[in-house]
Amino acid sequence: MPLTAAYDAHADWYEDYVSGRAAPYTRRSGELLASLLGPGAGACLDLCCGTGVRAGTLRALGWTPLGVDLSRGQLRHAAARLPVAAGDAAALPVATASLPAVACSLAHTDLPDYAAVLREVARVLRPGGRFAHVGVHPCFVGAFADWSDRPRVFVDERYADRSYTTQAWDPTGVRARVGAWHVPLADLLNGLADAGLRLVRAMESGPGGVADVLGLLAVKPV
Ligand SMILES: C[S@@+](CC[C@H](N)C(=O)[O-])C[C@H]1O[C@@H](n2cnc3c(N)ncnc32)[C@H](O)[C@@H]1O
């Protein structure tokens, strides 16, 4: 199936959304990303960089962010924040074993095969390189989870369904626009292991005690 950049049609909306209505979530998930990745020097690939909203966080840690995204609409905004290239996360325009760090924020449910992307992350990382993943929490966020009665969250049998869907409890959010693939928790963790990445740390964050974000730090073994 040819890749289509679903965000091209929503890039201006997304630019406003992450810094407007979703700003508290953007900030909180960015803090998680910073805690996991930690300070460092050299290039950090901002994988699926979107509008470049993580560039400032990565720079504040000492990294030099470089963005890759499939959507030229998103990259139009990102180019004002970091050097960018158009590319597919599953076939990165990046040399093997060339990077000390990769960060991927809020994008794994946009990718039809995140396990393949994790293998590509492992390919481009140097031995000892760090990979920070921050994404919607696989257990509590997706078409299978209804947050309309916060802080209660209702999870239903669609947790087992990995297929693409635009179903979402919030008709005004990102997923009702661009849809999502669901990656169950075991698939996410096994994807890291199968790519040869070693999990170092996991962190959760969420309002009212239920986590809506899961972050993982993994390293490529030396
Ligand atoms: C929800 S946005 C997240 C953007 C940014 N990382 C953030 O934290 O705001 C997901 C991004 O993944 C990008 N994307 C989807 N499929 C991709 C692919 N195959 N390769 C590269 N980027 C992709 C989309 O274009 C979009 O910009």
Short mmCIF file of C-alpha atoms and ligand atoms in Angstrom, two decimals:
data_model
loop_
_atom_site.label_atom_id
_atom_site.label_comp_id
_atom_site.label_asym_id
_atom_site.label_seq_id
_atom_site.Cartn_x
_atom_site.Cartn_y
_atom_site.Cartn_z
CA MET A 1 0.00 0.00 0.00
CA PRO A 2 1.52 3.40 -0.93
CA LEU A 3 2.27 5.68 2.00
CA THR A 4 0.10 8.75 2.27
CA ALA A 5 0.87 11.69 4.52
CA ALA A 6 -2.41 11.90 6.43
CA TYR A 7 -1.24 15.00 8.28
CA ASP A 8 -0.80 17.12 5.13
CA ALA A 9 -4.48 18.01 5.29
CA HIS A 10 -4.31 18.83 9.02
CA ALA A 11 -0.88 20.41 9.48
CA ASP A 12 -2.08 23.95 10.17
CA TRP A 13 -4.70 22.59 12.56
CA TYR A 14 -2.06 20.40 14.30
CA GLU A 15 0.33 23.33 14.68
CA ASP A 16 -2.39 25.28 16.54
CA TYR A 17 -3.64 22.23 18.45
CA VAL A 18 -0.34 21.22 20.08
CA SER A 19 0.41 24.73 21.27
CA GLY A 20 -3.21 25.68 22.04
CA ARG A 21 -5.86 23.33 23.32
CA ALA A 22 -3.43 20.45 23.82
CA ALA A 23 -0.64 22.59 25.29
CA PRO A 24 -0.77 21.05 28.80
CA TYR A 25 -0.53 17.55 27.28
CA THR A 26 2.27 18.65 24.94
CA ARG A 27 4.15 20.06 27.93
CA ARG A 28 3.61 17.01 30.16
CA SER A 29 4.58 14.48 27.49
CA GLY A 30 7.61 16.64 26.64
CA GLU A 31 8.72 16.55 30.27
CA LEU A 32 8.48 12.76 30.18
CA LEU A 33 10.56 12.68 27.01
CA ALA A 34 13.20 14.91 28.60
CA SER A 35 13.34 12.81 31.78
CA LEU A 36 13.84 9.62 29.83
CA LEU A 37 16.29 10.82 27.19
CA GLY A 38 18.37 12.94 29.53
CA PRO A 39 21.14 15.36 28.62
CA GLY A 40 23.59 14.58 25.85
CA ALA A 41 25.58 15.95 22.95
CA GLY A 42 25.46 15.32 19.22
CA ALA A 43 22.62 14.63 16.85
CA CYS A 44 19.26 13.41 18.08
CA LEU A 45 16.86 12.29 15.38
CA ASP A 46 13.37 13.61 16.10
CA LEU A 47 11.57 10.73 14.42
CA CYS A 48 8.15 11.68 13.04
CA CYS A 49 8.93 15.22 14.19
CA GLY A 50 5.60 16.65 13.05
CA THR A 51 5.64 20.43 13.40
CA GLY A 52 8.90 20.28 15.39
CA VAL A 53 7.30 20.81 18.77
CA ARG A 54 10.06 18.76 20.50
CA ALA A 55 12.99 20.71 19.03
CA GLY A 56 13.25 23.09 22.00
CA THR A 57 13.14 20.25 24.54
CA LEU A 58 15.90 18.35 22.73
CA ARG A 59 18.09 21.46 22.43
CA ALA A 60 17.61 22.31 26.12
CA LEU A 61 19.09 18.88 26.91
CA GLY A 62 22.17 19.66 24.81
CA TRP A 63 21.22 17.57 21.75
CA THR A 64 21.22 18.84 18.18
CA PRO A 65 17.77 17.88 16.86
CA LEU A 66 17.25 16.70 13.27
CA GLY A 67 13.71 16.00 12.15
CA VAL A 68 12.26 13.41 9.79
CA ASP A 69 8.58 13.21 8.92
CA LEU A 70 6.48 11.86 6.08
CA SER A 71 4.25 14.93 5.90
CA ARG A 72 5.58 17.93 3.99
CA GLY A 73 2.72 19.94 5.47
CA GLN A 74 4.00 19.21 8.99
CA LEU A 75 7.59 19.86 7.89
CA ARG A 76 6.63 23.31 6.63
CA HIS A 77 6.10 24.26 10.28
CA ALA A 78 8.97 22.16 11.63
CA ALA A 79 11.54 23.75 9.30
CA ALA A 80 11.34 26.94 11.38
CA ARG A 81 12.42 24.96 14.46
CA LEU A 82 15.00 22.40 13.31
CA PRO A 83 16.74 21.01 10.21
CA VAL A 84 14.32 18.55 8.58
CA ALA A 85 14.07 15.94 5.86
CA ALA A 86 11.06 14.23 4.36
CA GLY A 87 11.22 10.49 4.83
CA ASP A 88 9.54 7.31 5.95
CA ALA A 89 10.26 6.18 9.50
CA ALA A 90 10.49 2.60 8.26
CA ALA A 91 13.20 3.44 5.69
CA LEU A 92 15.16 6.33 7.15
CA PRO A 93 17.45 8.46 5.00
CA VAL A 94 20.13 8.00 7.67
CA ALA A 95 23.41 6.04 7.67
CA THR A 96 23.69 2.86 9.71
CA ALA A 97 25.14 3.22 13.25
CA SER A 98 25.49 6.99 12.83
CA LEU A 99 23.39 8.53 15.62
CA PRO A 100 23.87 8.81 19.38
CA ALA A 101 20.14 9.33 20.01
CA VAL A 102 16.67 8.99 18.52
CA ALA A 103 13.45 10.35 20.03
CA CYS A 104 9.95 9.45 18.87
CA SER A 105 7.08 11.40 20.36
CA LEU A 106 3.38 10.60 20.02
CA ALA A 107 3.77 8.87 16.67
CA HIS A 108 3.73 5.10 17.14
CA THR A 109 -0.02 4.89 16.53
CA ASP A 110 0.48 6.71 13.22
CA LEU A 111 2.66 3.90 11.90
CA PRO A 112 1.21 0.70 10.44
CA ASP A 113 4.23 -1.38 11.54
CA TYR A 114 5.96 0.12 14.59
CA ALA A 115 8.06 -3.04 15.02
CA ALA A 116 9.65 -2.32 11.61
CA VAL A 117 10.30 1.27 12.68
CA LEU A 118 11.99 0.04 15.86
CA ARG A 119 14.28 -2.15 13.74
CA GLU A 120 15.13 0.95 11.70
CA VAL A 121 15.85 2.90 14.91
CA ALA A 122 18.20 0.13 15.99
CA ARG A 123 19.92 0.26 12.59
CA VAL A 124 20.68 3.99 12.69
CA LEU A 125 21.75 4.12 16.36
CA ARG A 126 25.38 3.79 17.30
CA PRO A 127 26.21 1.08 19.83
CA GLY A 128 25.39 2.63 23.20
CA GLY A 129 22.95 5.05 21.54
CA ARG A 130 19.70 5.98 23.27
CA PHE A 131 16.14 5.67 22.04
CA ALA A 132 13.39 7.57 23.85
CA HIS A 133 9.81 6.65 22.98
CA VAL A 134 6.86 8.66 24.25
CA GLY A 135 3.40 7.66 23.13
CA VAL A 136 -0.21 7.33 24.10
CA HIS A 137 -0.50 4.70 26.80
CA PRO A 138 -1.24 1.42 25.01
CA CYS A 139 -3.49 0.15 27.82
CA PHE A 140 -5.66 3.21 28.35
CA VAL A 141 -5.71 5.28 25.16
CA GLY A 142 -7.19 4.22 21.84
CA ALA A 143 -10.47 3.46 20.14
CA PHE A 144 -11.07 0.86 22.89
CA ALA A 145 -10.95 3.44 25.71
CA ASP A 146 -13.63 5.98 26.63
CA TRP A 147 -12.40 8.94 28.71
CA SER A 148 -15.67 10.89 28.66
CA ASP A 149 -16.35 10.10 32.35
CA ARG A 150 -12.96 11.13 33.76
CA PRO A 151 -11.28 10.09 35.96
CA ARG A 152 -12.95 6.76 35.15
CA VAL A 153 -11.76 5.16 31.92
CA PHE A 154 -13.74 2.38 30.26
CA VAL A 155 -11.66 -0.09 28.30
CA ASP A 156 -13.48 -2.58 26.08
CA GLU A 157 -12.77 -5.67 24.02
CA ARG A 158 -11.35 -3.64 21.11
CA TYR A 159 -8.05 -3.56 23.05
CA ALA A 160 -7.17 -6.73 21.12
CA ASP A 161 -7.88 -5.08 17.74
CA ARG A 162 -4.68 -3.85 16.07
CA SER A 163 -6.37 -2.54 12.93
CA TYR A 164 -6.49 1.08 11.78
CA THR A 165 -9.53 3.07 12.87
CA THR A 166 -10.77 6.64 13.15
CA GLN A 167 -13.06 5.69 16.05
CA ALA A 168 -12.29 7.87 19.05
CA TRP A 169 -14.18 8.94 22.16
CA ASP A 170 -13.31 12.59 21.39
CA PRO A 171 -14.61 13.61 17.94
CA THR A 172 -12.57 16.84 18.10
CA GLY A 173 -9.15 15.27 18.75
CA VAL A 174 -6.30 14.14 16.50
CA ARG A 175 -7.45 10.54 16.07
CA ALA A 176 -10.91 11.34 14.74
CA ARG A 177 -9.07 13.27 11.99
CA VAL A 178 -6.16 11.02 11.05
CA GLY A 179 -7.04 7.69 12.68
CA ALA A 180 -4.67 5.38 14.51
CA TRP A 181 -3.23 1.91 14.66
CA HIS A 182 -3.35 0.30 18.10
CA VAL A 183 -0.17 -1.27 19.46
CA PRO A 184 -0.94 -3.40 22.51
CA LEU A 185 1.57 -3.18 25.37
CA ALA A 186 3.12 -6.58 24.69
CA ASP A 187 3.64 -5.73 21.00
CA LEU A 188 5.37 -2.48 21.96
CA LEU A 189 7.75 -4.13 24.43
CA ASN A 190 8.39 -7.11 22.15
CA GLY A 191 9.10 -4.72 19.28
CA LEU A 192 11.95 -3.21 21.27
CA ALA A 193 13.32 -6.62 22.22
CA ASP A 194 13.02 -8.00 18.68
CA ALA A 195 14.89 -4.94 17.35
CA GLY A 196 17.73 -5.71 19.74
CA LEU A 197 17.12 -2.65 21.89
CA ARG A 198 17.47 -3.04 25.67
CA LEU A 199 14.77 -1.44 27.82
CA VAL A 200 16.37 0.74 30.50
CA ARG A 201 13.46 2.64 32.01
CA ALA A 202 9.71 3.10 31.72
CA MET A 203 7.64 6.05 32.95
CA GLU A 204 3.92 6.79 32.98
CA SER A 205 2.06 10.05 33.30
CA GLY A 206 -1.57 10.95 33.43
CA PRO A 207 -4.27 13.10 34.93
CA GLY A 208 -6.18 11.86 37.97
CA GLY A 209 -3.95 8.83 38.47
CA VAL A 210 -4.73 7.02 35.20
CA ALA A 211 -1.78 7.15 32.82
CA ASP A 212 -2.48 8.45 29.33
CA VAL A 213 1.19 8.55 28.30
CA LEU A 214 3.82 5.81 28.43
CA GLY A 215 7.50 6.59 27.92
CA LEU A 216 10.31 4.11 27.37
CA LEU A 217 14.06 4.53 27.25
CA ALA A 218 16.04 1.83 25.48
CA VAL A 219 19.67 1.54 24.42
CA LYS A 220 21.41 -0.23 21.58
CA PRO A 221 23.83 -2.60 23.31
CA VAL A 222 27.56 -1.92 22.85
C1 LIG B 1 0.81 12.89 16.19
S1 LIG B 1 2.07 13.47 15.13
C2 LIG B 1 3.41 13.69 16.30
C3 LIG B 1 4.34 14.79 15.87
C4 LIG B 1 5.40 15.19 16.89
N1 LIG B 1 6.35 14.13 17.12
C5 LIG B 1 4.77 15.62 18.20
O1 LIG B 1 5.17 15.15 19.27
O2 LIG B 1 3.89 16.50 18.13
C6 LIG B 1 2.60 12.05 14.23
C7 LIG B 1 3.54 12.37 13.09
O3 LIG B 1 4.00 11.15 12.50
C8 LIG B 1 4.19 11.40 11.12
N2 LIG B 1 4.26 10.15 10.36
C9 LIG B 1 3.24 9.28 10.12
N3 LIG B 1 3.68 8.23 9.40
C10 LIG B 1 5.00 8.43 9.18
C11 LIG B 1 6.02 7.70 8.51
N4 LIG B 1 5.75 6.53 7.92
N5 LIG B 1 7.26 8.20 8.49
C12 LIG B 1 7.55 9.41 9.07
N6 LIG B 1 6.62 10.15 9.72
C13 LIG B 1 5.37 9.67 9.79
C14 LIG B 1 3.01 12.27 10.76
O4 LIG B 1 3.17 12.95 9.53
C15 LIG B 1 2.92 13.19 11.98
O5 LIG B 1 3.63 14.37 11.78
#
